[in-house]
């Protein structure tokens, strides 16, 4: 269960480019990048998907990743980007134990060291490129903690597919960048697990990113995305962000509807794609919003410190049981979360941060260490990392 606001696909290169090294292999310049981070976290409770009995405090190697990339350009129209990684997926809703234990990611356990990003790029003409392989979302938070402003991913992250094998066509028209793609699922909640997954076999995606000021003379950067699963979720995302000097602000708004096969209130199709089973009174949609504020004292040359804050609210719909639409794992009706992550960056490629996160739900979807159900969860975490 997981995510932060981003207007483009989050990739390891985005975080490591400033310090990445260049290798010359077979007359080609290849960029080496990656990162390592370690963390400690304490949680007051965990999601009931993990059952009862858990450690309240845990140490993690939260990220170990190493990758290679060669950009496609006019002189070399075929490139690639590939990264092997083993990582933890802490979220405001649930610990990495639940994410991998449920399991929620169809592609496999995140603790397995294997390719978690791998695609070939073909760029036949300027502005046009095709990526094919294992891709990441073009929106929301990245899978790895070191690429996000927060240690815990947010509620909205848990409603995103995150990663999947497929192909994507990208076109840069100057005043706008557009993309369209097809994939075969494999991401968050796209598996065949009966309680939580949609058993998604394929999906299509599309999006556009532009500066509103280029069209009306004022305004911030805007991105519109859609991700539509076959017999699963139809997700629509609006992102906008603005640089206000000391503060960078962003808003993400998600709206999700369910196809007939995934709609809990629909009896005309198999229950195989309905998380939490049939409920005639269940809603078939949910929505959520995240406000992201990043107080950047580093770029303002005041101190080597940033203080990101994330505030989220979701409405998961209603039902006669506790799960609402089932789109978010927050239970029916509403939930909200607050996360603050003071971060010290002694150099461009190192960081140390502490985090406090809190989530409150209308339903008791958490267990404490004694097995009692709760309607809230608090986590405190520390993480230090090195990017190269």
Coordinates of C-alpha atoms in Angstrom, one line a residue:
X1 CA 0.0 0.0 0.0
X2 CA 1.9 3.1 -1.1
X3 CA 2.9 7.0 -3.2
X4 CA 4.3 11.3 -3.7
X5 CA 3.3 13.8 -6.4
X6 CA 5.3 13.6 -9.6
X7 CA 4.6 14.9 -13.1
X8 CA 6.8 12.5 -14.9
X9 CA 7.8 8.9 -14.6
X10 CA 10.1 8.5 -11.5
X11 CA 13.3 6.6 -12.5
X12 CA 16.5 5.9 -10.6
X13 CA 18.4 8.2 -13.0
X14 CA 16.3 11.2 -11.9
X15 CA 17.8 10.9 -8.4
X16 CA 21.3 9.9 -9.3
X17 CA 22.1 11.9 -12.4
X18 CA 24.0 14.6 -10.6
X19 CA 26.6 12.1 -9.2
X20 CA 26.3 9.3 -11.8
X21 CA 29.5 8.0 -13.4
X22 CA 30.0 7.3 -17.0
X23 CA 31.5 4.1 -18.4
X24 CA 32.8 3.5 -21.9
X25 CA 31.8 0.0 -23.1
X26 CA 32.1 -1.1 -26.7
X27 CA 32.5 2.5 -27.9
X28 CA 29.3 3.6 -26.0
X29 CA 29.0 5.9 -23.0
X30 CA 26.9 4.2 -20.4
X31 CA 25.7 5.9 -17.2
X32 CA 26.1 3.9 -13.9
X33 CA 23.7 4.9 -11.2
X34 CA 22.1 3.5 -8.0
X35 CA 21.8 3.9 -4.3
X36 CA 21.8 2.3 -0.8
X37 CA 19.7 3.3 2.2
X38 CA 19.1 1.8 5.6
X39 CA 16.2 2.6 7.9
X40 CA 14.6 2.0 11.3
X41 CA 10.8 2.4 11.8
X42 CA 8.3 2.0 14.7
X43 CA 4.6 1.5 14.1
X44 CA 1.7 1.6 16.6
X45 CA -0.3 -0.9 14.5
X46 CA -0.3 -2.6 11.1
X47 CA -2.9 -3.4 8.5
X48 CA -5.2 -6.3 9.2
X49 CA -4.2 -7.9 5.8
X50 CA -1.0 -9.0 7.7
X51 CA -3.0 -10.8 10.4
X52 CA -2.1 -10.5 14.0
X53 CA 1.4 -10.7 15.5
X54 CA 4.1 -8.3 14.2
X55 CA 7.2 -6.4 15.3
X56 CA 6.5 -2.9 16.4
X57 CA 10.0 -1.8 15.4
X58 CA 12.1 -2.9 12.5
X59 CA 15.4 -2.4 10.8
X60 CA 15.5 -2.5 7.0
X61 CA 17.9 -2.2 4.2
X62 CA 15.3 0.0 2.6
X63 CA 17.1 0.2 -0.8
X64 CA 19.9 -1.5 -2.6
X65 CA 19.8 -0.6 -6.3
X66 CA 22.3 -0.5 -9.1
X67 CA 21.6 0.4 -12.7
X68 CA 23.0 1.2 -16.2
X69 CA 21.5 3.5 -18.8
X70 CA 22.3 4.6 -22.3
X71 CA 20.2 7.4 -23.7
X72 CA 18.9 7.1 -27.2
X73 CA 19.7 10.1 -29.4
X74 CA 20.2 11.1 -33.1
X75 CA 23.6 9.5 -33.2
X76 CA 22.5 6.3 -31.4
X77 CA 18.8 5.8 -31.8
X78 CA 18.6 2.7 -29.6
X79 CA 19.2 3.0 -25.8
X80 CA 18.3 1.2 -22.6
X81 CA 17.7 1.7 -18.9
X82 CA 17.9 -1.3 -16.5
X83 CA 18.2 -1.4 -12.7
X84 CA 18.5 -4.4 -10.3
X85 CA 17.2 -3.7 -6.8
X86 CA 16.1 -5.1 -3.5
X87 CA 13.9 -2.7 -1.4
X88 CA 11.3 -2.3 1.2
X89 CA 7.9 -0.7 0.6
X90 CA 6.8 1.1 3.7
X91 CA 3.4 2.9 3.5
X92 CA 1.2 5.0 5.8
X93 CA -1.3 2.1 5.5
X94 CA 0.9 -0.9 6.0
X95 CA 4.4 -2.1 6.6
X96 CA 6.6 -3.8 4.0
X97 CA 5.7 -7.1 5.7
X98 CA 2.1 -6.7 4.6
X99 CA 2.9 -5.5 1.1
X100 CA 5.0 -8.5 0.3
X101 CA 3.1 -10.9 2.5
X102 CA -0.4 -10.3 1.2
X103 CA 1.0 -10.2 -1.5
X104 CA 0.0 -6.9 -3.2
X105 CA 2.5 -6.7 -6.0
X106 CA 1.9 -9.2 -8.8
X107 CA 5.5 -8.9 -10.2
X108 CA 6.9 -10.5 -7.0
X109 CA 8.5 -9.7 -3.6
X110 CA 10.4 -6.5 -3.5
X111 CA 13.1 -8.1 -1.4
X112 CA 14.1 -10.3 -4.4
X113 CA 17.2 -8.8 -6.1
X114 CA 16.2 -8.7 -9.7
X115 CA 15.3 -6.2 -12.4
X116 CA 12.7 -3.7 -11.2
X117 CA 13.1 -1.3 -14.1
X118 CA 14.3 -2.5 -17.5
X119 CA 13.4 -1.2 -20.9
X120 CA 14.9 -0.6 -24.4
X121 CA 14.3 2.8 -26.0
X122 CA 14.0 3.4 -29.7
X123 CA 14.1 7.0 -30.9
X124 CA 13.7 7.0 -34.7
X125 CA 13.2 10.8 -35.0
X126 CA 13.7 13.8 -32.8
X127 CA 10.9 14.1 -30.2
X128 CA 9.6 10.5 -30.7
X129 CA 10.6 7.5 -28.7
X130 CA 9.3 4.1 -27.9
X131 CA 10.1 2.3 -24.5
X132 CA 9.5 -1.4 -24.2
X133 CA 10.2 -3.6 -21.2
X134 CA 9.5 -3.2 -17.5
X135 CA 8.1 0.3 -17.0
X136 CA 7.0 2.5 -14.1
X137 CA 4.0 4.8 -13.7
X138 CA 4.3 8.3 -15.3
X139 CA 2.5 9.6 -12.1
X140 CA 2.7 9.3 -8.4
X141 CA 5.4 8.1 -6.0
X142 CA 8.3 5.9 -7.1
X143 CA 8.7 2.3 -5.9
X144 CA 12.0 3.1 -4.1
X145 CA 12.2 5.2 -0.9
X146 CA 15.3 7.0 -2.0
X147 CA 13.5 8.5 -5.0
X148 CA 10.6 10.0 -2.9
X149 CA 10.5 13.0 -0.6
X150 CA 9.0 10.7 2.1
X151 CA 9.9 7.4 3.6
X152 CA 6.4 6.1 3.7
X153 CA 4.3 6.1 0.5
X154 CA 0.9 7.7 0.8
X155 CA -2.6 6.4 0.5
X156 CA -2.9 7.4 -3.2
X157 CA 0.1 5.2 -4.0
X158 CA -1.8 2.2 -2.9
X159 CA -4.4 2.8 -5.6
X160 CA -1.8 2.9 -8.4
X161 CA -0.4 0.0 -10.5
X162 CA 3.2 1.3 -10.0
X163 CA 5.1 -1.0 -12.5
X164 CA 4.3 -3.4 -15.3
X165 CA 5.8 -5.0 -18.4
X166 CA 4.7 -3.3 -21.6
X167 CA 5.4 -0.7 -24.3
X168 CA 5.0 3.1 -24.3
X169 CA 5.2 5.7 -27.1
X170 CA 6.3 9.2 -26.1
X171 CA 6.2 12.3 -28.1
X172 CA 7.6 15.7 -27.2
X173 CA 5.7 18.4 -29.1
X174 CA 7.6 21.3 -27.4
X175 CA 4.7 22.9 -25.6
X176 CA 3.4 19.5 -24.4
X177 CA 4.6 16.0 -23.9
X178 CA 2.2 13.1 -24.6
X179 CA 2.4 9.4 -24.2
X180 CA 0.3 6.3 -24.8
X181 CA 1.0 2.7 -23.9
X182 CA -0.1 -0.9 -23.5
X183 CA 1.0 -3.3 -20.7
X184 CA 0.2 -6.7 -19.3
X185 CA -0.3 -5.8 -15.6
X186 CA 1.9 -7.2 -12.9
X187 CA 1.9 -4.2 -10.6
X188 CA 0.2 -3.3 -7.3
X189 CA -3.0 -5.2 -6.7
X190 CA -3.0 -6.5 -10.3
X191 CA -2.4 -10.1 -9.4
X192 CA -4.9 -13.0 -8.9
X193 CA -4.9 -13.1 -5.1
X194 CA -8.5 -13.5 -4.2
X195 CA -8.9 -11.0 -1.4
X196 CA -6.9 -8.0 -2.7
X197 CA -6.1 -8.4 -6.4
X198 CA -8.0 -7.7 -9.7
X199 CA -6.3 -10.5 -11.7
X200 CA -5.5 -7.9 -14.4
X201 CA -4.2 -9.3 -17.7
X202 CA -3.7 -6.1 -19.6
X203 CA -4.2 -2.3 -19.5
X204 CA -3.8 0.8 -21.5
X205 CA -2.4 4.2 -20.4
X206 CA -2.2 7.7 -21.8
X207 CA -1.2 11.2 -20.6
X208 CA -0.2 14.7 -21.3
X209 CA 2.1 17.2 -19.5
X210 CA 2.2 20.9 -20.2
X211 CA 2.7 24.3 -18.7
X212 CA -0.6 26.2 -18.4
X213 CA 1.3 29.5 -18.8
X214 CA 2.2 28.5 -22.4
X215 CA -1.5 28.6 -23.3
X216 CA -3.2 31.2 -21.1
X217 CA -0.2 33.3 -20.0
X218 CA -0.2 32.2 -16.4
X219 CA -0.4 29.1 -14.3
X220 CA 1.7 26.1 -13.2
X221 CA 2.7 22.8 -14.7
X222 CA -0.2 20.4 -15.2
X223 CA -0.3 16.7 -16.0
X224 CA -3.3 14.5 -16.9
X225 CA -3.0 10.7 -16.8
X226 CA -5.4 7.8 -17.4
X227 CA -4.7 4.1 -16.7
X228 CA -7.4 1.7 -17.6
X229 CA -7.2 -2.0 -16.7
X230 CA -9.1 -4.7 -18.5
X231 CA -11.7 -6.0 -15.9
X232 CA -10.2 -3.9 -13.2
X233 CA -9.8 -0.2 -12.3
X234 CA -10.1 2.9 -14.6
X235 CA -7.9 5.5 -13.0
X236 CA -7.9 9.2 -13.8
X237 CA -5.2 11.5 -12.4
X238 CA -4.7 15.3 -12.3
X239 CA -1.4 16.6 -11.1
X240 CA -0.2 20.2 -10.8
X241 CA 2.8 21.8 -9.2
X242 CA 4.3 25.2 -8.7
X243 CA 7.6 26.6 -7.4
X244 CA 6.8 29.4 -4.9
X245 CA 10.4 30.0 -3.9
X246 CA 11.0 28.7 -0.4
X247 CA 8.0 26.3 -0.8
X248 CA 7.3 23.9 -3.7
X249 CA 3.6 22.9 -3.8
X250 CA 1.9 20.2 -5.6
X251 CA -1.6 18.6 -5.7
X252 CA -2.6 15.2 -7.0
X253 CA -6.3 14.3 -7.5
X254 CA -7.2 10.7 -8.3
X255 CA -10.6 9.4 -9.4
X256 CA -11.1 5.6 -9.9
X257 CA -14.0 3.6 -11.2
X258 CA -14.4 -0.1 -11.5
X259 CA -15.3 -2.2 -14.6
X260 CA -18.2 -4.6 -14.3
X261 CA -16.0 -7.5 -13.5
X262 CA -14.4 -5.7 -10.5
X263 CA -17.5 -3.9 -9.3
X264 CA -18.4 -5.5 -6.0
X265 CA -22.1 -4.7 -6.5
X266 CA -22.4 -6.5 -9.9
X267 CA -23.6 -10.1 -9.8
X268 CA -23.6 -10.6 -13.6
X269 CA -19.9 -11.6 -13.8
X270 CA -17.5 -13.8 -11.9
X271 CA -16.4 -12.8 -8.4
X272 CA -12.8 -13.6 -9.3
X273 CA -11.9 -10.0 -9.9
X274 CA -13.8 -8.5 -7.0
X275 CA -11.6 -7.8 -4.0
X276 CA -13.5 -8.6 -0.8
X277 CA -16.3 -10.4 -2.7
X278 CA -19.8 -9.4 -3.7
X279 CA -21.7 -6.7 -1.8
X280 CA -24.9 -5.4 -3.4
X281 CA -24.6 -2.2 -1.5
X282 CA -21.0 -1.4 -2.5
X283 CA -19.9 1.7 -4.5
X284 CA -18.1 1.3 -7.8
X285 CA -15.8 4.4 -7.4
X286 CA -13.5 6.2 -5.1
X287 CA -11.5 9.4 -5.1
X288 CA -8.6 11.0 -3.3
X289 CA -6.5 14.1 -3.1
X290 CA -2.9 14.8 -1.9
X291 CA -1.4 18.1 -1.0
X292 CA 2.4 18.1 -1.1
X293 CA 4.4 21.0 0.4
X294 CA 8.2 21.0 0.3
X295 CA 9.9 23.7 2.4
X296 CA 13.3 23.8 0.6
X297 CA 15.8 25.6 2.8
X298 CA 18.7 24.0 0.8
X299 CA 17.9 25.7 -2.6
X300 CA 17.2 28.9 -0.7
X301 CA 20.8 28.6 0.6
X302 CA 19.6 28.9 4.2
X303 CA 20.5 25.4 5.4
X304 CA 21.1 21.9 4.0
X305 CA 17.5 21.0 5.0
X306 CA 14.2 20.3 3.4
X307 CA 10.9 19.7 5.1
X308 CA 8.3 17.9 2.9
X309 CA 4.8 17.6 4.2
X310 CA 2.0 15.5 2.7
X311 CA -1.7 15.7 3.6
X312 CA -4.1 13.2 2.0
X313 CA -7.8 12.6 2.0
X314 CA -9.7 9.7 0.3
X315 CA -13.3 8.7 0.0
X316 CA -13.4 5.0 -0.6
X317 CA -17.2 4.8 -1.1
X318 CA -19.8 3.0 0.9
X319 CA -21.1 -0.6 1.3
X320 CA -23.0 -2.7 3.7
X321 CA -19.8 -4.3 4.9
X322 CA -16.6 -2.5 6.0
X323 CA -14.7 -2.3 2.7
X324 CA -16.6 0.2 0.6
X325 CA -15.6 0.1 -3.1
X326 CA -12.5 -1.9 -2.2
X327 CA -10.3 0.4 -4.4
X328 CA -8.3 1.7 -1.4
X329 CA -7.6 -0.6 1.6
X330 CA -8.8 2.0 4.0
X331 CA -12.2 0.5 4.5
X332 CA -15.5 2.3 3.6
X333 CA -16.1 6.0 3.8
X334 CA -13.2 8.4 4.4
X335 CA -9.6 8.3 5.5
X336 CA -6.9 11.0 5.9
X337 CA -3.2 11.0 6.5
X338 CA -0.5 13.5 7.5
X339 CA 3.3 12.9 6.9
X340 CA 6.2 15.2 7.7
X341 CA 9.8 14.3 6.9
X342 CA 12.6 16.8 7.9
X343 CA 15.6 15.8 5.7
X344 CA 19.2 16.8 6.1
X345 CA 21.3 16.7 2.9
X346 CA 25.0 17.2 3.6
X347 CA 25.9 16.7 0.0
X348 CA 23.9 16.3 -3.3
X349 CA 23.9 12.6 -3.1
X350 CA 23.5 11.8 0.6
X351 CA 20.6 12.3 3.0
X352 CA 19.4 11.6 6.5
X353 CA 15.8 12.0 7.5
X354 CA 13.3 11.4 10.2
X355 CA 9.6 11.0 9.6
X356 CA 6.3 11.1 11.5
X357 CA 3.2 9.8 9.7
X358 CA -0.4 9.3 10.9
X359 CA -3.4 7.9 9.2
X360 CA -7.0 7.8 10.5
X361 CA -9.8 5.7 8.9
X362 CA -13.5 5.5 9.5
X363 CA -13.2 1.7 9.8
X364 CA -10.9 -0.4 12.1
X365 CA -8.6 -1.7 9.4
X366 CA -5.5 -2.0 11.7
X367 CA -4.3 -4.3 14.5
X368 CA -2.1 -3.3 17.3
X369 CA 0.6 -5.6 18.8
X370 CA -2.0 -7.2 21.2
X371 CA -4.4 -8.0 18.3
X372 CA -7.0 -5.3 19.0
X373 CA -8.4 -3.6 16.0
X374 CA -7.8 0.2 15.6
X375 CA -8.9 3.0 13.3
X376 CA -5.5 4.8 13.2
X377 CA -1.9 4.1 12.7
X378 CA 1.2 6.1 13.6
X379 CA 4.7 5.5 12.3
X380 CA 8.1 7.0 13.2
X381 CA 11.0 6.3 11.0
X382 CA 14.7 7.2 10.4
X383 CA 16.5 6.6 7.1
X384 CA 19.9 7.5 5.7
X385 CA 21.0 7.0 2.2
X386 CA 23.7 7.4 -0.4
X387 CA 23.0 7.8 -4.1
X388 CA 25.6 7.4 -6.9

